[in-house]
XYZ file of C-alpha atoms in Angstrom:
617
model
C 115.346 93.076 38.447
C 118.433 95.237 38.915
C 118.886 93.963 42.464
C 118.550 90.360 41.315
C 121.115 90.805 38.542
C 123.378 92.705 40.938
C 123.141 89.919 43.470
C 124.086 87.307 40.879
C 126.996 89.420 39.702
C 128.236 89.949 43.243
C 128.152 86.235 43.991
C 129.926 85.411 40.744
C 132.687 87.987 40.962
C 133.280 87.361 44.667
C 133.589 83.635 44.048
C 136.000 84.221 41.152
C 138.085 86.636 43.210
C 138.304 84.336 46.202
C 141.538 82.283 46.036
C 140.365 79.782 48.656
C 139.026 76.268 48.131
C 135.631 76.381 49.838
C 134.821 72.753 49.046
C 137.835 71.664 51.130
C 137.320 74.088 54.001
C 138.057 72.860 57.535
C 136.698 74.899 60.443
C 138.308 75.441 63.827
C 135.326 73.854 65.585
C 136.036 70.600 63.757
C 139.627 70.392 64.982
C 139.558 72.332 68.264
C 139.932 69.261 70.476
C 142.692 67.764 68.346
C 144.808 70.910 68.143
C 144.319 71.545 71.846
C 145.619 68.088 72.698
C 148.591 68.453 70.337
C 149.455 71.903 71.674
C 149.519 70.800 75.315
C 151.027 67.356 74.691
C 154.057 68.894 72.961
C 154.775 71.393 75.712
C 152.292 74.228 75.159
C 151.228 76.197 78.220
C 148.388 74.293 79.904
C 146.745 77.540 80.994
C 146.473 79.027 77.526
C 143.124 78.830 75.822
C 143.088 77.500 72.252
C 140.594 79.647 70.360
C 139.649 80.845 66.910
C 141.223 84.052 65.593
C 138.880 86.548 63.956
C 139.617 87.699 60.429
C 141.612 90.901 59.972
C 142.384 93.154 57.046
C 145.798 92.319 55.636
C 147.496 95.014 53.578
C 148.651 93.236 50.436
C 148.307 93.889 46.709
C 144.931 92.819 45.387
C 144.325 91.077 42.099
C 142.290 92.722 39.370
C 139.246 90.598 40.249
C 139.571 91.436 43.948
C 139.596 95.134 43.115
C 136.458 94.747 40.981
C 134.660 92.698 43.628
C 135.633 95.064 46.407
C 136.838 92.086 48.423
C 138.639 93.254 51.570
C 139.960 89.735 51.996
C 139.862 89.450 55.777
C 142.626 87.054 56.738
C 142.578 84.828 59.809
C 146.138 84.007 60.872
C 147.730 82.041 63.699
C 149.189 83.921 66.669
C 149.471 83.669 70.422
C 150.024 85.807 73.470
C 150.417 85.002 77.156
C 146.718 84.156 77.508
C 145.690 82.218 74.398
C 146.669 80.544 71.149
C 144.594 81.841 68.266
C 144.228 79.667 65.170
C 142.309 80.585 61.981
C 138.517 80.354 62.175
C 138.661 78.154 59.101
C 141.240 77.024 56.577
C 140.640 76.593 52.862
C 144.209 77.261 51.744
C 144.625 73.889 50.065
C 142.356 72.022 47.619
C 142.009 69.010 49.959
C 140.569 68.766 53.463
C 143.488 66.534 54.487
C 146.035 69.258 53.836
C 143.937 71.925 55.557
C 143.580 69.646 58.586
C 147.334 68.967 58.573
C 147.950 72.729 58.515
C 145.949 73.149 61.731
C 148.024 70.429 63.397
C 151.269 71.963 62.118
C 150.398 75.400 63.483
C 149.594 73.940 66.904
C 152.970 72.161 66.923
C 154.768 75.427 66.087
C 152.880 77.302 68.793
C 153.716 74.666 71.408
C 157.414 75.321 70.775
C 157.320 79.115 70.604
C 156.851 81.837 73.222
C 154.843 84.116 70.933
C 157.493 86.863 70.835
C 159.438 87.786 67.709
C 162.643 89.731 67.113
C 162.551 89.188 63.348
C 159.341 87.635 62.102
C 160.692 85.809 59.030
C 163.991 84.683 60.555
C 162.339 83.540 63.784
C 159.767 81.461 61.909
C 162.480 79.785 59.855
C 164.439 78.943 62.984
C 161.298 77.698 64.695
C 160.545 75.336 61.795
C 164.112 74.010 61.870
C 163.946 73.356 65.629
C 160.552 71.645 65.415
C 161.670 69.350 62.584
C 164.829 68.455 64.513
C 162.822 67.688 67.662
C 160.112 65.749 65.828
C 161.623 64.043 62.739
C 158.335 62.275 62.011
C 156.883 65.648 60.992
C 159.258 66.014 58.017
C 156.928 64.353 55.531
C 153.909 66.349 56.734
C 155.774 69.641 56.522
C 157.292 68.907 53.120
C 153.865 68.050 51.787
C 152.413 71.288 53.132
C 155.349 73.423 52.004
C 155.422 72.086 48.460
C 151.677 72.453 47.989
C 151.668 75.928 49.530
C 154.468 77.249 47.308
C 152.738 75.914 44.201
C 149.655 77.975 45.090
C 151.541 81.251 45.547
C 150.952 84.130 43.136
C 152.676 84.338 39.746
C 155.881 86.388 39.905
C 155.405 87.888 36.452
C 152.920 90.511 37.615
C 155.076 91.818 40.442
C 157.654 94.576 40.592
C 161.267 93.502 40.906
C 161.406 94.250 44.632
C 158.193 92.371 45.353
C 159.221 89.446 43.161
C 162.492 89.238 45.050
C 160.632 89.235 48.358
C 158.301 86.499 47.113
C 161.204 84.340 45.912
C 162.856 84.634 49.320
C 159.605 83.761 51.094
C 159.284 80.629 48.976
C 162.888 79.673 49.629
C 162.319 80.190 53.367
C 159.377 77.818 53.257
C 161.017 75.088 51.178
C 164.427 75.352 52.875
C 163.918 76.797 56.361
C 166.879 78.738 57.696
C 168.443 79.418 54.291
C 167.426 83.088 54.024
C 168.974 85.707 56.309
C 168.252 88.970 54.479
C 164.930 90.314 53.200
C 164.262 93.468 51.135
C 161.950 96.320 52.078
C 158.722 96.577 50.050
C 155.621 98.767 49.924
C 153.147 95.919 50.380
C 153.241 92.807 52.486
C 153.506 89.556 50.539
C 150.603 87.149 50.535
C 149.885 85.653 53.938
C 152.237 82.835 54.926
C 149.800 80.415 56.520
C 152.547 77.948 57.450
C 154.065 80.428 59.912
C 152.974 82.031 63.133
C 152.361 85.768 63.282
C 153.024 88.229 66.101
C 150.100 88.776 68.406
C 147.543 91.293 67.198
C 148.199 93.684 70.061
C 148.259 97.334 69.202
C 151.716 97.816 70.665
C 153.193 95.448 68.114
C 151.176 96.863 65.248
C 152.466 100.346 65.982
C 156.068 99.181 65.791
C 156.003 99.027 61.968
C 158.798 101.237 60.667
C 158.354 104.238 58.324
C 160.887 105.938 56.076
C 159.560 109.471 56.532
C 161.641 111.422 59.073
C 158.712 113.807 59.590
C 156.903 111.000 61.394
C 159.581 110.362 64.010
C 157.975 112.446 66.719
C 154.539 110.977 66.065
C 156.028 107.477 66.150
C 157.476 108.124 69.614
C 154.038 109.114 70.824
C 152.522 105.986 69.280
C 154.967 103.680 70.983
C 154.525 105.506 74.282
C 150.780 105.048 73.987
C 151.172 101.444 72.900
C 153.015 100.530 76.084
C 149.833 101.227 77.995
C 147.794 98.846 75.865
C 148.471 95.187 76.508
C 145.403 93.890 74.689
C 146.219 90.961 72.451
C 143.039 90.332 70.553
C 142.233 93.562 68.739
C 142.384 94.729 65.186
C 144.439 97.906 65.032
C 144.417 100.440 62.235
C 146.714 103.276 61.306
C 145.497 105.849 58.759
C 148.098 107.396 56.472
C 149.105 110.973 57.033
C 148.437 113.235 53.997
C 152.130 113.884 53.514
C 153.205 110.210 53.454
C 154.896 109.171 50.247
C 152.449 107.720 47.730
C 150.155 106.706 50.546
C 152.206 103.578 51.163
C 153.808 102.023 54.214
C 157.340 100.694 54.074
C 157.362 97.098 55.400
C 160.281 95.512 57.131
C 160.106 91.902 58.202
C 162.257 92.617 61.264
C 159.272 94.561 62.572
C 156.113 92.844 61.325
C 153.543 92.894 58.570
C 150.656 95.315 58.975
C 147.305 93.860 59.903
C 145.396 96.677 58.320
C 145.338 99.819 56.271
C 146.584 103.028 57.868
C 144.780 105.134 60.412
C 145.670 108.382 62.096
C 146.765 108.222 65.699
C 144.199 109.233 68.306
C 145.679 108.864 71.754
C 143.153 111.211 73.278
C 144.198 112.841 76.517
C 146.426 111.066 78.971
C 144.934 110.095 82.290
C 147.506 109.077 84.851
C 145.049 108.329 87.603
C 144.453 105.019 89.322
C 141.880 103.942 86.720
C 144.432 103.155 84.002
C 143.860 99.451 84.524
C 140.143 99.976 83.914
C 140.865 101.636 80.575
C 142.969 98.656 79.559
C 140.106 96.286 80.357
C 137.724 98.497 78.369
C 140.051 98.190 75.375
C 139.952 94.416 75.834
C 136.233 94.506 75.131
C 136.699 96.197 71.747
C 136.889 94.181 68.541
C 138.788 96.873 66.663
C 141.058 99.732 67.736
C 141.307 102.706 65.410
C 144.055 105.287 65.899
C 143.884 108.811 64.418
C 145.472 112.170 65.171
C 143.191 114.605 66.973
C 143.436 117.618 69.228
C 143.422 117.001 72.950
C 139.942 116.762 74.376
C 138.962 118.924 77.305
C 138.748 117.168 80.658
C 135.222 118.482 81.090
C 134.107 116.566 78.021
C 135.274 113.192 79.277
C 132.773 110.600 80.406
C 133.567 107.728 82.724
C 131.363 104.675 82.720
C 131.623 102.179 85.553
C 129.458 99.847 87.570
C 128.293 101.876 90.550
C 128.000 100.334 93.988
C 124.669 100.753 95.740
C 124.367 103.506 98.304
C 125.232 102.705 101.898
C 121.549 102.682 102.843
C 120.757 100.089 100.172
C 123.918 98.017 100.305
C 124.561 94.973 102.487
C 125.774 95.602 106.019
C 129.590 95.723 106.349
C 131.219 93.975 109.308
C 134.353 95.807 110.397
C 136.902 97.705 108.332
C 137.800 94.883 105.990
C 140.585 92.315 105.747
C 143.727 92.799 103.659
C 144.699 89.772 101.599
C 147.526 88.962 99.176
C 147.171 88.271 95.453
C 149.397 86.263 93.140
C 151.016 88.080 90.194
C 151.996 85.294 87.816
C 153.966 87.642 85.553
C 156.341 88.563 88.385
C 155.907 85.194 90.114
C 155.361 86.936 93.433
C 152.617 87.097 96.048
C 151.632 90.749 96.439
C 151.015 91.300 100.129
C 147.935 93.267 101.265
C 146.896 93.728 97.643
C 143.152 93.101 98.099
C 140.664 94.374 100.636
C 137.972 91.867 101.550
C 134.855 93.199 103.257
C 132.755 90.759 105.337
C 129.046 91.612 105.011
C 125.556 90.550 106.053
C 122.528 90.678 103.703
C 120.697 93.893 104.599
C 117.091 92.775 104.135
C 117.392 89.397 105.836
C 114.682 88.389 108.305
C 114.121 85.028 109.995
C 112.257 82.794 107.554
C 111.056 79.213 107.277
C 112.098 76.857 104.535
C 110.000 77.663 101.432
C 107.054 75.328 100.930
C 108.270 74.279 97.468
C 111.425 72.788 99.032
C 109.947 71.049 102.049
C 109.178 67.714 100.380
C 112.622 67.542 98.761
C 114.249 68.518 102.054
C 112.582 65.607 103.893
C 113.855 63.143 101.297
C 117.414 64.461 101.551
C 117.301 64.566 105.340
C 116.282 60.907 105.453
C 119.250 59.975 103.263
C 121.662 61.907 105.465
C 120.241 60.487 108.687
C 121.124 57.032 107.367
C 124.660 58.275 106.817
C 124.785 59.402 110.430
C 123.633 56.012 111.755
C 126.087 53.902 109.748
C 127.924 51.330 111.879
C 130.866 49.228 110.795
C 133.224 46.454 111.926
C 136.707 47.470 113.087
C 139.019 44.602 112.073
C 142.135 42.991 113.685
C 141.524 44.252 117.221
C 143.154 42.757 120.370
C 139.637 42.366 121.806
C 136.096 42.657 120.520
C 132.626 41.184 120.235
C 133.494 38.520 117.624
C 136.427 36.582 116.225
C 137.966 38.118 113.082
C 138.143 34.988 110.921
C 140.389 36.550 108.275
C 142.919 37.706 110.884
C 142.785 34.323 112.669
C 143.360 32.418 109.405
C 146.394 34.559 108.540
C 147.849 33.989 112.000
C 147.189 30.220 111.811
C 148.983 29.837 108.438
C 151.965 31.928 109.507
C 152.319 30.051 112.817
C 152.664 26.716 110.950
C 155.702 27.933 109.033
C 157.528 30.025 111.619
C 157.298 31.512 115.061
C 154.676 34.255 114.862
C 153.514 36.691 117.502
C 149.813 36.736 118.065
C 148.118 39.755 116.475
C 144.646 41.192 116.861
C 142.215 38.351 116.216
C 138.915 40.084 117.009
C 136.572 42.548 115.398
C 134.583 45.260 117.131
C 131.286 46.845 116.067
C 131.661 50.630 116.140
C 129.368 53.565 115.608
C 130.010 56.154 112.898
C 132.166 59.161 113.713
C 132.335 62.016 111.174
C 135.219 64.247 112.185
C 134.999 66.830 109.407
C 134.195 70.463 108.660
C 132.823 71.877 105.430
C 132.692 75.448 104.144
C 130.472 76.155 101.136
C 131.568 79.230 99.159
C 128.970 80.431 96.635
C 129.646 82.708 93.674
C 127.139 85.595 93.830
C 128.416 87.536 90.800
C 126.159 89.458 88.413
C 125.997 86.498 86.016
C 123.729 84.756 88.534
C 121.063 87.294 87.588
C 120.639 85.588 84.207
C 117.469 83.580 83.563
C 117.341 79.826 83.161
C 113.696 79.973 82.106
C 110.724 82.294 82.444
C 110.404 81.721 86.189
C 113.899 81.042 87.503
C 117.227 82.832 87.536
C 120.592 81.305 88.397
C 120.503 83.108 91.757
C 117.194 81.398 92.575
C 118.769 77.999 91.934
C 121.746 78.974 94.108
C 119.421 79.960 96.966
C 117.516 76.669 96.748
C 120.824 74.770 96.686
C 122.128 76.512 99.787
C 118.870 75.908 101.661
C 118.756 72.197 100.856
C 122.460 71.886 101.627
C 121.840 73.391 105.063
C 118.889 71.070 105.725
C 120.990 68.038 104.762
C 123.993 68.904 106.934
C 121.783 69.784 109.845
C 120.333 66.261 109.646
C 123.734 64.560 109.673
C 125.147 66.869 112.333
C 128.281 67.912 110.418
C 130.151 71.094 111.237
C 129.600 73.520 108.351
C 129.554 77.165 107.276
C 128.240 79.019 104.206
C 129.498 82.215 102.579
C 128.940 84.061 99.315
C 131.267 86.359 97.402
C 131.526 88.875 94.581
C 133.832 91.815 93.864
C 134.344 95.201 92.264
C 138.111 95.518 91.767
C 140.700 94.466 94.303
C 139.676 97.101 96.849
C 136.126 95.774 97.233
C 135.921 92.005 97.553
C 132.545 91.318 99.146
C 132.368 88.298 101.451
C 128.769 87.646 102.506
C 128.328 85.655 105.708
C 125.341 83.315 105.585
C 126.314 80.932 108.385
C 129.524 80.670 110.355
C 130.800 77.540 112.063
C 129.621 78.589 115.519
C 126.024 79.261 114.491
C 123.205 76.785 114.406
C 121.342 76.331 111.162
C 118.039 78.040 111.941
C 115.494 80.511 110.569
C 117.998 83.384 110.828
C 120.326 81.579 108.445
C 117.465 80.623 106.138
C 116.448 84.279 106.035
C 119.951 85.418 105.075
C 120.078 82.899 102.247
C 116.718 84.027 100.884
C 117.849 87.684 101.053
C 120.995 87.347 98.923
C 121.087 89.209 95.609
C 123.287 89.006 92.507
C 126.475 90.948 93.105
C 129.222 92.086 90.784
C 132.330 90.227 89.570
C 134.229 87.064 90.529
C 137.571 87.695 92.243
C 137.798 84.096 93.293
C 141.353 84.005 94.654
C 140.714 86.454 97.511
C 137.466 84.714 98.484
C 139.182 81.301 98.554
C 142.015 82.666 100.702
C 139.585 84.029 103.277
C 137.538 80.823 103.232
C 140.766 78.885 103.756
C 141.586 80.973 106.840
C 138.126 80.342 108.294
C 138.038 76.591 107.782
C 141.687 76.107 108.835
C 140.709 77.208 112.349
C 138.381 74.211 112.780
C 139.690 71.375 114.947
C 138.638 68.478 112.743
C 140.723 65.882 110.933
C 138.982 66.470 107.574
C 138.314 69.889 106.030
C 136.307 70.293 102.816
C 136.029 73.554 100.878
C 133.163 73.443 98.377
C 133.080 76.194 95.746
C 129.833 76.765 93.863
C 130.209 78.915 90.736
C 128.756 79.638 87.303
C 131.856 81.024 85.598
C 135.584 81.623 85.615
C 137.450 84.172 87.777
C 137.148 87.742 86.502
C 136.937 91.390 87.514
C 136.968 94.761 85.745
C 140.574 95.608 86.522
C 143.544 93.450 85.520
C 141.915 90.368 87.097
C 140.886 88.799 83.805
C 141.939 85.868 81.692
C 145.149 84.226 82.789
C 145.788 86.606 85.706
C 142.580 85.520 87.451
C 143.124 81.859 86.612
C 146.678 81.857 87.986
C 145.739 83.702 91.181
C 142.883 81.276 91.824
C 145.172 78.321 91.128
C 147.685 79.665 93.626
C 144.952 80.160 96.264
C 143.805 76.557 95.783
C 147.376 75.285 96.148
C 147.700 77.266 99.386
C 144.541 75.596 100.716
C 145.801 72.126 99.797
C 149.088 72.749 101.605
C 147.063 73.350 104.787
C 145.349 69.966 104.441
C 142.098 71.392 103.062
C 140.346 69.595 100.212
C 138.919 72.069 97.652
C 136.179 70.845 95.329
C 134.304 72.892 92.726
C 130.707 72.500 91.538
C 130.039 74.536 88.409
C 127.255 75.131 85.905
C 129.620 76.844 83.438
C 129.423 75.160 80.017
C 133.082 76.087 79.342
C 134.369 74.652 82.630
C 136.501 71.987 80.934
C 138.726 74.723 79.520
C 140.093 75.866 82.877
C 138.827 73.839 85.873
C 141.142 70.821 85.306
C 144.084 73.206 85.736
C 142.579 74.821 88.838
C 141.275 71.780 90.716
C 142.673 68.740 88.922
C 140.723 66.235 86.869
C 138.959 64.798 89.941
C 138.571 68.082 91.837
C 135.413 69.400 90.195
C 132.111 68.402 88.691
C 130.036 70.072 86.015
C 126.246 70.304 86.322
C 124.981 70.457 82.753
C 121.400 71.178 83.798
C 121.489 73.991 86.398
C 117.938 73.240 87.522
C 119.280 69.980 89.011
C 121.782 71.778 91.237
C 119.603 71.907 94.398
C 119.313 68.097 94.411
C 122.827 67.390 93.149
C 124.679 69.523 95.708
C 123.695 67.462 98.789
C 124.288 64.245 96.817
C 127.788 65.363 95.896
C 128.535 66.216 99.488
C 127.294 62.760 100.490
C 129.682 61.146 97.975
C 132.645 63.291 98.984
C 132.286 62.685 102.729
C 130.904 59.146 103.019
C 134.435 57.764 102.546
C 135.420 59.574 105.743
C 132.688 57.903 107.770
């Protein structure tokens, strides 16, 4: 009975304490496509992902009901960094769905016209609003409607201290008349969230830049900022716990720095490691949802534990071929190609033995081979020739009409029946990362589907007689990009190749740029007029060092551009459900295809090759 009554009370008091309008709530999923289109159409970075921002604690004064209910009031605000634009998971700020929807659109417009960096949060947002309204006058009515409604919903000034009331009045003036306020007071609590503005990114380095008025904290602050420079994560919740000697347990807020995302936490930098694994630590931080900082004594080196993905022993690993190949990598931040930045290691599957085509694929292989044999035997008429087996009636008619009106030299009036000539080379590059170890159903993994696809692809191209090669790739950091040779251009497709394909295993990560560069070198050496680079993958570029997010996307994009400049046609086949978020930027709208049912990949791969190359026949 007590639990039942307690549950009712909790629901009641939480609902009363919640200032949002749940009946008018609009979720990010409902508007994700619209805001993405607006963001990119108005100049937003095409590479940036548009995603939902998780709720964060926001240090502001709570109402009496919020204190009773214990409501932490997690706030989801709009911010962006160099990799993504983050918009609230849902908006229920206004009492109507129309206004909440308009707020999503407004935030995407602001983000499209802002870099994400702030020198003074309040002043910069005012200036941004002014610039956007000047550039897009049609948005005046939408903004005025949002601003007026938002100000009307702000808290009553009567319950605030004079300093806080002054801050609130200036915030309201900034919203209603952007650019009119140039000076803001310092207060102990942040004002209520300003949903009409963008916030600085939630990276810990920005959070730690909040200014304090206690001189005793100066040395600690230097250490915080020094530590923050090492952490470039832009998606984490950061906390700072108050020191016991801080005045009244309050933080002094200055808008020229930023509002705190959270309550205080003590700084815990741990011990400094200056070894070559610093980039790995940064990626580990990227995987955390929340970063908590607290002061603590330095930990002994002997107590530290490193966790990493170990490579198999030399006796169990694939067989390396040579000492490796040094390759460049594109650093989009510096806009420079870093020479000899990656080491690619060609390898052969260790346990491969000559093998026949599996029985389960033999019937399908015969069907595909028959289709490709027809492609090989295609014959066609070559028009407008000076001599040939038959008269070209269209060419003769054109010549006859022209000769009646003016003196016309005789052109080719015949047509000749020619056999098909396929002057092309194809290299199939397969992603063998650890994600291919995932199961599609009880009997099949992604890697099993990849093997079947490679086998049927080989059977098909053997039937048509095209020049082709097959490689796989995965990686563990830039110093270990694994490039598995399944068939090179000089080899015949035989049982040795089939055995290598059946021996491949899921690898590690997906450093796609280096693999594409090496594949480009290999196929560029072929003396054919057409060169096709097929890339088979189940996810976006990634690795456990800095090669994540935008860095991997930009490097891969650069590698693809390099291949195109050499006359190579890259084309991607993916089973990644999120492929539409990044593949149009990498390959263009017509440079990839998405297989929604991975089990269909073995049949679809040869069919796609048929479609891509039949125009060259």
